[in-house]
mmCIF file of C-alpha atoms in Angstrom:
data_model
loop_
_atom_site.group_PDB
_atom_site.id
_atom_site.type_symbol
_atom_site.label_atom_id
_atom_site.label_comp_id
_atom_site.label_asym_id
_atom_site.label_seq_id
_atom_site.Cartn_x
_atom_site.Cartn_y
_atom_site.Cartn_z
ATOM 1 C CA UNK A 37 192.562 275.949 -141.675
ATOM 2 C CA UNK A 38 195.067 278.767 -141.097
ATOM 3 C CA UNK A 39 194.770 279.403 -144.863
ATOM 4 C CA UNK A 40 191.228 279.485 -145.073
ATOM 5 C CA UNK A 41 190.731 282.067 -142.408
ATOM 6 C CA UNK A 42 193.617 284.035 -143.365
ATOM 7 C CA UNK A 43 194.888 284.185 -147.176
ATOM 8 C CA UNK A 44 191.462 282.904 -148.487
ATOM 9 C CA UNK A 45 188.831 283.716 -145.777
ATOM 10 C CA UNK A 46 186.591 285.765 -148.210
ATOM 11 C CA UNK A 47 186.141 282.150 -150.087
ATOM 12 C CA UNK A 48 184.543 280.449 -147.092
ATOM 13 C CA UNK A 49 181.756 280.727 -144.322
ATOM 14 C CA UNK A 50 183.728 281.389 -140.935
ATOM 15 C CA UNK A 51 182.531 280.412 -138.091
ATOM 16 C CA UNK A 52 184.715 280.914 -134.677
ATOM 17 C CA UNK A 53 183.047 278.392 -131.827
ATOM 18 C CA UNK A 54 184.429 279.674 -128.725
ATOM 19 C CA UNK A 55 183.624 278.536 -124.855
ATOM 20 C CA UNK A 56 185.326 281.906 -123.583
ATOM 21 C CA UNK A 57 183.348 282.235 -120.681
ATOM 22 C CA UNK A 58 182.723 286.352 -120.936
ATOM 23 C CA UNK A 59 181.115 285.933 -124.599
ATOM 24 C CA UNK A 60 177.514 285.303 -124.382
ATOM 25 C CA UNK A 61 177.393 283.201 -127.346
ATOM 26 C CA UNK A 62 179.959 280.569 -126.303
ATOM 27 C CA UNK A 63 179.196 276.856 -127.225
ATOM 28 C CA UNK A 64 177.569 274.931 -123.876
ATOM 29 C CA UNK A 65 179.410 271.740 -124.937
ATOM 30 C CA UNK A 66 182.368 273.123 -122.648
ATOM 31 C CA UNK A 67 180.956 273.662 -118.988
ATOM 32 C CA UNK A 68 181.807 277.322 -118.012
ATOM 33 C CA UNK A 69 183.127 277.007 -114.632
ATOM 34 C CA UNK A 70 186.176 274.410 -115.914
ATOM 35 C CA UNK A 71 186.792 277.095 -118.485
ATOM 36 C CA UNK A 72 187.209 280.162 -115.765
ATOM 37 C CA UNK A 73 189.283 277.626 -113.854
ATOM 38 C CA UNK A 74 191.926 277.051 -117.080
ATOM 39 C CA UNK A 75 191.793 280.568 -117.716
ATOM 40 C CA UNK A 76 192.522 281.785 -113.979
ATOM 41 C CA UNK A 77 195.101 278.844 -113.826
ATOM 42 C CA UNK A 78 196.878 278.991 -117.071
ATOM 43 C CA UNK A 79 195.836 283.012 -118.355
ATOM 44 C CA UNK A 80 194.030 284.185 -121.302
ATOM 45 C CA UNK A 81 197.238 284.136 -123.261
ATOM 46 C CA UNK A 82 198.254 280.447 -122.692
ATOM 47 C CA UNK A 83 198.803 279.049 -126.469
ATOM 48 C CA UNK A 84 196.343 276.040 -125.248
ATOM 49 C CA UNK A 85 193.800 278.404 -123.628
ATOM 50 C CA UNK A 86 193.610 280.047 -127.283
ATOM 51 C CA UNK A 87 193.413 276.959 -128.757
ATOM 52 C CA UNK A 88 190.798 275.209 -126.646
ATOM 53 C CA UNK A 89 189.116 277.114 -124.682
ATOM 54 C CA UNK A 90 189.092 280.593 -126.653
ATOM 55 C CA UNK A 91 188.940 278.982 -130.335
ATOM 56 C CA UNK A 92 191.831 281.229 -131.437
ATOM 57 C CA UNK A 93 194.876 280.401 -133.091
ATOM 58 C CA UNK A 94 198.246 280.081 -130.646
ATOM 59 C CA UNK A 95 200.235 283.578 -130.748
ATOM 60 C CA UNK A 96 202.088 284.792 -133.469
ATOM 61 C CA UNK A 97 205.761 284.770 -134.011
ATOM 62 C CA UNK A 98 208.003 287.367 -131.926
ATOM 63 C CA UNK A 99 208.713 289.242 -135.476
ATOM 64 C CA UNK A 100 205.330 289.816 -136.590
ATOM 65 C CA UNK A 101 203.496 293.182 -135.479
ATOM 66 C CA UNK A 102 199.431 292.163 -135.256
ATOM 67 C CA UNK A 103 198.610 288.612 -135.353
ATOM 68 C CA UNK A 104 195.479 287.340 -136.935
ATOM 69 C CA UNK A 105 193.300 286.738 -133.683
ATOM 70 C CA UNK A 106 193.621 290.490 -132.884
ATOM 71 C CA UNK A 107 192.462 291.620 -136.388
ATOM 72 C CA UNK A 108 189.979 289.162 -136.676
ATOM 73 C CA UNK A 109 188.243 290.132 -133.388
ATOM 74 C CA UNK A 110 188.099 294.266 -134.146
ATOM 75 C CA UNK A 111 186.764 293.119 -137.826
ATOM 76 C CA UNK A 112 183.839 291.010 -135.959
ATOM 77 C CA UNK A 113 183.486 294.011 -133.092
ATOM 78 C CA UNK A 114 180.512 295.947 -133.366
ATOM 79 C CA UNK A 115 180.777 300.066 -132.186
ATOM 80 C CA UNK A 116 178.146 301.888 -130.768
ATOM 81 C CA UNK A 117 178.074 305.757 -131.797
ATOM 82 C CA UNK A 118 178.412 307.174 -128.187
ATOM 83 C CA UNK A 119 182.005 305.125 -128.209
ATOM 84 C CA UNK A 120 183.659 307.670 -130.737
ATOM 85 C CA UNK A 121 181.322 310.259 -131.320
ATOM 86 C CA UNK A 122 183.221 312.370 -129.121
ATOM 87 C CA UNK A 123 186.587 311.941 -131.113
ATOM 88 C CA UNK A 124 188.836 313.867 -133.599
ATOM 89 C CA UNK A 125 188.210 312.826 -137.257
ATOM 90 C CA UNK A 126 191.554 311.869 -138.450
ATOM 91 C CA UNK A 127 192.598 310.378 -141.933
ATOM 92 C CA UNK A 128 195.333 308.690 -143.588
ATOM 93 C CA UNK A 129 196.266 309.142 -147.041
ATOM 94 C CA UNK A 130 199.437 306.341 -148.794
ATOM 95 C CA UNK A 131 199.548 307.729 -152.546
ATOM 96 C CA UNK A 132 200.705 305.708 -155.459
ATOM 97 C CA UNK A 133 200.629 306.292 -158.731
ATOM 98 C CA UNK A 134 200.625 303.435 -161.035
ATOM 99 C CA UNK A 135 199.046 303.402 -165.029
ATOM 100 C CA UNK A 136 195.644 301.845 -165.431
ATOM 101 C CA UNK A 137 196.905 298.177 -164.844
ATOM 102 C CA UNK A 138 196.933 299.426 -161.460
ATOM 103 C CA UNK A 139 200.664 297.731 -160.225
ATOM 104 C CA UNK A 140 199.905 299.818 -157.052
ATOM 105 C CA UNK A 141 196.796 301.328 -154.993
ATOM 106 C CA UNK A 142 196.189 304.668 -152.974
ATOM 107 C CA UNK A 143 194.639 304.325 -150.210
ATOM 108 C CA UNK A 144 192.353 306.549 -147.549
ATOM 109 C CA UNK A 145 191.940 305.599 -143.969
ATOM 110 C CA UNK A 146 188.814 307.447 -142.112
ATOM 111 C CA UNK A 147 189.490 306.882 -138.488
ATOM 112 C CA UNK A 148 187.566 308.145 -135.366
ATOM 113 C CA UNK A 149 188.470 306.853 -132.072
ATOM 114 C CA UNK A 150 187.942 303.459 -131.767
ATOM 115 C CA UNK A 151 186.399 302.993 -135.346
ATOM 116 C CA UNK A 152 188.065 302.706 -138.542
ATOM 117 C CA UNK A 153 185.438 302.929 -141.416
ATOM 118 C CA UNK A 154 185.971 301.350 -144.944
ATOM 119 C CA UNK A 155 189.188 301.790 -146.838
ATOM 120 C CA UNK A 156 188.895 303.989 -149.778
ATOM 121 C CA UNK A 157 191.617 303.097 -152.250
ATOM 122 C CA UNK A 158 192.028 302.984 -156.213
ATOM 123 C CA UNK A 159 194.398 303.183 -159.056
ATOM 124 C CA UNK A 160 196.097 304.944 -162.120
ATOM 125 C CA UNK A 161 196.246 308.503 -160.447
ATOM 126 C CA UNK A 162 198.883 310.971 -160.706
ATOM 127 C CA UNK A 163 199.246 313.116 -158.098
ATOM 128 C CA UNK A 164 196.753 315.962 -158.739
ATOM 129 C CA UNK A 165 194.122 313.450 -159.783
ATOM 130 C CA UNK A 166 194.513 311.626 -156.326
ATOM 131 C CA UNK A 167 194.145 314.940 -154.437
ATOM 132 C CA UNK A 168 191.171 315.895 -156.755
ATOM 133 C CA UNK A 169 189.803 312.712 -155.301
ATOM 134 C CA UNK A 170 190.724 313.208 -151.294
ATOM 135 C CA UNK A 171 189.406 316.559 -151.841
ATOM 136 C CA UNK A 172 186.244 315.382 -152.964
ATOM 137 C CA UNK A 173 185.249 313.037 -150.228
ATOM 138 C CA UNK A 174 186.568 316.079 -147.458
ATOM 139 C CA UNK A 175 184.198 318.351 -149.078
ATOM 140 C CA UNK A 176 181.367 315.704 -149.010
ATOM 141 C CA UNK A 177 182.466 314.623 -145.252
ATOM 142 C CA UNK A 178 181.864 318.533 -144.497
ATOM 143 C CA UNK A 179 178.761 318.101 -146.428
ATOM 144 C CA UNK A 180 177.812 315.203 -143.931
ATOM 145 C CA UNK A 181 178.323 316.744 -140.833
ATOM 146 C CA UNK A 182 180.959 314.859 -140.392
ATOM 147 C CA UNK A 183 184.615 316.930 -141.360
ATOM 148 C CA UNK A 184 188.078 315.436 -140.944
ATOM 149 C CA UNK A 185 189.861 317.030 -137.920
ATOM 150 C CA UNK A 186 193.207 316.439 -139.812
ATOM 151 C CA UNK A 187 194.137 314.895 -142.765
ATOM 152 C CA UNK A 188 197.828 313.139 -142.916
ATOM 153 C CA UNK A 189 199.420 312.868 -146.073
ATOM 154 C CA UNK A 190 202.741 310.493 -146.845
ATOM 155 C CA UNK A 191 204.606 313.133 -149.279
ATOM 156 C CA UNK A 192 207.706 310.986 -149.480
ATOM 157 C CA UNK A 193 208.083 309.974 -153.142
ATOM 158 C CA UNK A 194 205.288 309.811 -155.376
ATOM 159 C CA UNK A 195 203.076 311.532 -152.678
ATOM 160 C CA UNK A 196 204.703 315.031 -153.091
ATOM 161 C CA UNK A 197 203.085 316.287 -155.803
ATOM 162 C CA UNK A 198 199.251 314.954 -154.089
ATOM 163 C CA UNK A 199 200.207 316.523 -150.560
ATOM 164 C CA UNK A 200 201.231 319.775 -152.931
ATOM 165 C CA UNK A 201 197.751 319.750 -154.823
ATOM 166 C CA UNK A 202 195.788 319.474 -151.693
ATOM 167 C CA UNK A 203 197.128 322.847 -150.209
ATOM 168 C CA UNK A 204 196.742 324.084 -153.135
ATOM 169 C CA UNK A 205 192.675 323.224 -153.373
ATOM 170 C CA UNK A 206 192.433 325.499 -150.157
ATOM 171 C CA UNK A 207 193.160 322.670 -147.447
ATOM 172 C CA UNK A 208 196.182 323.345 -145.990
ATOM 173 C CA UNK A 209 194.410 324.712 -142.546
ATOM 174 C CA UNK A 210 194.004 320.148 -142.102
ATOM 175 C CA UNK A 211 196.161 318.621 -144.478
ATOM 176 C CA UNK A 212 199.542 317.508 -142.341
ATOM 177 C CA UNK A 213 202.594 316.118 -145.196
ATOM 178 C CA UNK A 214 204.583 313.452 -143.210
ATOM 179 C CA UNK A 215 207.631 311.571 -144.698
ATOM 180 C CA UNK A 216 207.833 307.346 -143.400
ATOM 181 C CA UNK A 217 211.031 308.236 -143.115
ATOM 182 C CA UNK A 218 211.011 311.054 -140.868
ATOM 183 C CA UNK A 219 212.432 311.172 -137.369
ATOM 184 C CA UNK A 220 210.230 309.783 -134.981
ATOM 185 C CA UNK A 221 208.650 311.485 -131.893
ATOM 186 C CA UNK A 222 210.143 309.486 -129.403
ATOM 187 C CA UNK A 223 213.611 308.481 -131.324
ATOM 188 C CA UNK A 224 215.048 306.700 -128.572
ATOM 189 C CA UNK A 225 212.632 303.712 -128.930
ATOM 190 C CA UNK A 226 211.593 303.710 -132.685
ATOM 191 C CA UNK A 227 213.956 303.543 -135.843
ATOM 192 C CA UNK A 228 211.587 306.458 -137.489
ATOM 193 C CA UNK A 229 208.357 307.713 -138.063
ATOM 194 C CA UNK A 230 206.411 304.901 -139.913
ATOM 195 C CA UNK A 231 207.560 302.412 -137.622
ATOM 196 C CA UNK A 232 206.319 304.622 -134.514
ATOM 197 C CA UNK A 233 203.009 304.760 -136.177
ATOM 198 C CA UNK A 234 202.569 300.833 -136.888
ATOM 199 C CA UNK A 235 203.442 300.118 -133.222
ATOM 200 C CA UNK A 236 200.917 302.715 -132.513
ATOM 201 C CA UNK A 237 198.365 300.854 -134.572
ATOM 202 C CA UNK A 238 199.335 297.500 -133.010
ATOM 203 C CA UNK A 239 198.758 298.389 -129.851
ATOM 204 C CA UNK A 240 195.243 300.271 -130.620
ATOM 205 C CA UNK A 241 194.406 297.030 -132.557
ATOM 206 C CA UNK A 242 195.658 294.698 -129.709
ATOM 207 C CA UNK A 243 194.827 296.351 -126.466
ATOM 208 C CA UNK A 244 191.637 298.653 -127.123
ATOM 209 C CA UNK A 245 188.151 297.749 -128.698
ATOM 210 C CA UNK A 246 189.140 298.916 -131.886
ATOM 211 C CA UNK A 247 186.451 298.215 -134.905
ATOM 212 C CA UNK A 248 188.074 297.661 -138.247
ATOM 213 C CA UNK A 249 186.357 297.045 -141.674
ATOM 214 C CA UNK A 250 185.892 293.457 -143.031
ATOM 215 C CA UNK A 251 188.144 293.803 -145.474
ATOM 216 C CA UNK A 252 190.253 290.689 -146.016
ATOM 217 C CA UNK A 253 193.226 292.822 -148.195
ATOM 218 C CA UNK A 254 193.402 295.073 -144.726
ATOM 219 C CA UNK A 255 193.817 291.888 -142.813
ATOM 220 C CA UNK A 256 196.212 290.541 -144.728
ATOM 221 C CA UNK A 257 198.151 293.631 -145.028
ATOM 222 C CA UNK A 258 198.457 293.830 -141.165
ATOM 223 C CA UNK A 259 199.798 290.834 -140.258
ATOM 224 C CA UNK A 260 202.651 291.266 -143.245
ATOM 225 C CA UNK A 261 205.372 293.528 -142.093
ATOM 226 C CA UNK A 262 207.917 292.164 -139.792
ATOM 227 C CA UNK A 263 209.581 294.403 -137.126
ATOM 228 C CA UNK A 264 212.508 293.730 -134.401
ATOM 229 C CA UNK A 265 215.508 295.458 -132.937
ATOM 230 C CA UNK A 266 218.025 297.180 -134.332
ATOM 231 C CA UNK A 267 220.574 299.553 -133.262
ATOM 232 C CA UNK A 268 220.845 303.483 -134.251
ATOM 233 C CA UNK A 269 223.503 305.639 -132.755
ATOM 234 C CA UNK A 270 223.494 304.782 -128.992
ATOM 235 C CA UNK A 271 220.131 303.154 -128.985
ATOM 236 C CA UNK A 272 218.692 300.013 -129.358
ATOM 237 C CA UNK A 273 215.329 301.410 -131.358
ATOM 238 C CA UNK A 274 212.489 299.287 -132.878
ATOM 239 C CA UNK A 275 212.087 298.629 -136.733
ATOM 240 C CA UNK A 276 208.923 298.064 -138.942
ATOM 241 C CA UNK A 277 210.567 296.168 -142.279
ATOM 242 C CA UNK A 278 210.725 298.152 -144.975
ATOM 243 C CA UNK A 279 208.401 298.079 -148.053
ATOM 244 C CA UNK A 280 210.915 297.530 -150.443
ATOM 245 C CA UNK A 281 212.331 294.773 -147.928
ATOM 246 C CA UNK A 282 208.621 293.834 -148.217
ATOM 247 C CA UNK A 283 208.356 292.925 -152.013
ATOM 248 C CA UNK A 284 211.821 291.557 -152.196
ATOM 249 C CA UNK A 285 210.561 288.784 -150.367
ATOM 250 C CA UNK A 286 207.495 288.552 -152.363
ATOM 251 C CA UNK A 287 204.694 290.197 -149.769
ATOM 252 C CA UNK A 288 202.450 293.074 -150.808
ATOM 253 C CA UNK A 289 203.224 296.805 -150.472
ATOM 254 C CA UNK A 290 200.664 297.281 -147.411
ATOM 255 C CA UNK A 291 199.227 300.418 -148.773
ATOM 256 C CA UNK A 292 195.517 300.064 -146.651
ATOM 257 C CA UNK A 293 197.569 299.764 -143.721
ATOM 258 C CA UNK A 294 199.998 302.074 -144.086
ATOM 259 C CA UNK A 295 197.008 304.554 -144.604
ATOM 260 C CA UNK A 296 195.588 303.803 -141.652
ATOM 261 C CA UNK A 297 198.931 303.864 -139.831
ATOM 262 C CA UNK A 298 198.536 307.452 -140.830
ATOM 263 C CA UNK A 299 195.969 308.339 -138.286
ATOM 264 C CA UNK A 300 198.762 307.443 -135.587
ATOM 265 C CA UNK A 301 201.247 309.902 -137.037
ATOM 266 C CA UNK A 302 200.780 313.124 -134.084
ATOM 267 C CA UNK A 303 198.061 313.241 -131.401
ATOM 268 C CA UNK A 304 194.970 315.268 -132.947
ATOM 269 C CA UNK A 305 192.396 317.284 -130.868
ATOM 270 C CA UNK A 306 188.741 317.682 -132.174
ATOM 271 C CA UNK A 307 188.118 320.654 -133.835
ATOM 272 C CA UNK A 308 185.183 323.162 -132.029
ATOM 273 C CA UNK A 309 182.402 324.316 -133.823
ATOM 274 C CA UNK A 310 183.409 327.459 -133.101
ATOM 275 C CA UNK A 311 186.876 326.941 -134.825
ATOM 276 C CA UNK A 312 184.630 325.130 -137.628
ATOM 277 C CA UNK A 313 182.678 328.577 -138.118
ATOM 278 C CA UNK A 314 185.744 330.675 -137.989
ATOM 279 C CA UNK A 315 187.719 328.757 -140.729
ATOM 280 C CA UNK A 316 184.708 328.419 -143.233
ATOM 281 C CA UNK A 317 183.985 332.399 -142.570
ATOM 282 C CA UNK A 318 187.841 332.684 -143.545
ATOM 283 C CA UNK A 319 187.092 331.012 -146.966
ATOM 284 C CA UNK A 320 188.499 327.695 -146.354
ATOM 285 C CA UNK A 321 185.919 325.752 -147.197
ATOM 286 C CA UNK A 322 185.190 327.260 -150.366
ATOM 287 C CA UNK A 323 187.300 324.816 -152.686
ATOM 288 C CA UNK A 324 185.576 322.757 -155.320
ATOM 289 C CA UNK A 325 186.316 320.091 -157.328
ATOM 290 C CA UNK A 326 184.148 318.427 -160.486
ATOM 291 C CA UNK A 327 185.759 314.770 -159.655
ATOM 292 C CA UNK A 328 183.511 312.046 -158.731
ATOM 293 C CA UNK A 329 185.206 310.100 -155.504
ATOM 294 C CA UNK A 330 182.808 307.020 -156.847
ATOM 295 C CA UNK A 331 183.653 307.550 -159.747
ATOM 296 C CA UNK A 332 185.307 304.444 -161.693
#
């Protein structure tokens, strides 16, 4: 069963029965006041209140980041426009360059508050081609109404030359080049940056009503990575496993996540129409590119 909803869940029908007493379409085989009565006894986070009252699976292991009851609720969570409207644009860009057997993926995370829309992501792009493509879909996002407050780039690597190409298109006034690697900002808890950023998205995933894309690769790349504790200097800091720890022990580079693990890199204010009108009067917006982002 684990399988099927987890590894293989785009094969079947899912159906989650569930006598949670707050969801309005819980089953009526399990009488409602016994269930607030386990659940005020026991908690919402008792491994047999998931089970049997809440028709989730028991929590995950203490080395595993986002379990697969927390991704599987923001993927069924609908999001209402007035709950992120507000909020900056921010993306995520994890490059990759592989040739056109595709032994690796880009990927482009669009999130706004509370709402992460559909992971863009491809193959067999050098660097310049890949920031061809991310310039494309800014410049039809502007074209939308709907422009990226900031656009975060992983330039460690194979990523240089895109976060390079992309400044030099015209959008450096958005495009932010951050390195996994990096020093975190708040060093005396995480081991670096990308670790910082995947407890970031753990907790937005976990604790918020966060709305993620049915997308079973994404879900599968989010429960991979194992973290824990780990010493640096004087500190006992927290550690997101490595990607090259990652395929040594046979699990997928999480490039969708990472992307959208991106988004979490700095805070990010909305940008003002005003500012808006000021930076497209300074000739900012005036890049072009002849790629087709559905292209392929």
């Amino acid at each position: 069963g684990y399988a099927a909803v987890t590894k293989f869940r785009e094969m079947w029908m899912v159906v989650v029965v569930t006598a949670d007493p707050d969801n309005p379409q819980r089953t009526t085989r399990v009488p409602i006041e016994w269930a607030r009565e386990q659940i005020r006894l026991r908690g919402r986070d008792d491994p047999w209140v998931q089970v049997n009252i809440l028709g989730l699976y028991p929590p995950v292991s203490s080395e595993q980041l986002i379990g697969i009851n927390a991704i599987i609720q923001a993927q069924a969570r609908d999001m209402p426009v007035l709950h992120y409207s507000g909020d900056a644009r921010i993306w995520g860009v994890d490059p990759a360059y592989s040739d056109e057997s595709g032994a690796d993926e880009w990927a482009l995370a669009r999130r706004q508050g509370l709402l992460c829309r559909p992971i863009l992501y491809g193959h067999g792009m050098n660097g310049p081609t890949l920031a061809n493509t991310i310039g494309g879909a800014i410049l039809e996002a502007r074209r939308n109404h709907e422009p990226p407050d900031k656009v975060f780039v992983d330039k460690g690597g194979v990523g240089t030359s895109c976060y390079d190409h992309l400044r030099l298109l015209g959008f450096d006034d958005i495009v932010v080049g951050i390195d996994f690697g990096q020093l975190a900002n708040d060093p005396a808890r995480y081991y670096d940056l990308r670790t910082e950023m995947w407890v970031k998205m753990a907790d937005w995933v976990k604790h918020s009503e966060a709305c993620l894309p049915e997308d079973p690769m994404l879900k599968k790349e989010l429960m991979s990575p194992r973290h824990g504790p780990t010493k640096k200097g004087n500190h006992t800091v927290t550690k997101l496993e490595s990607k090259k720890d990652m395929k040594t022990r046979g699990a997928r580079s999480p490039n969708r996540a990472d992307a959208l693990a991106c988004t979490f890199a700095f805070p990010v204010v909305r940008e003002s129409a005003e500012e808006r009108l000021r930076r497209q009067d300074s000739g900012a917006d005036k890049c072009r590119t002849e790629y087709d982002i559905h292209a392929g």
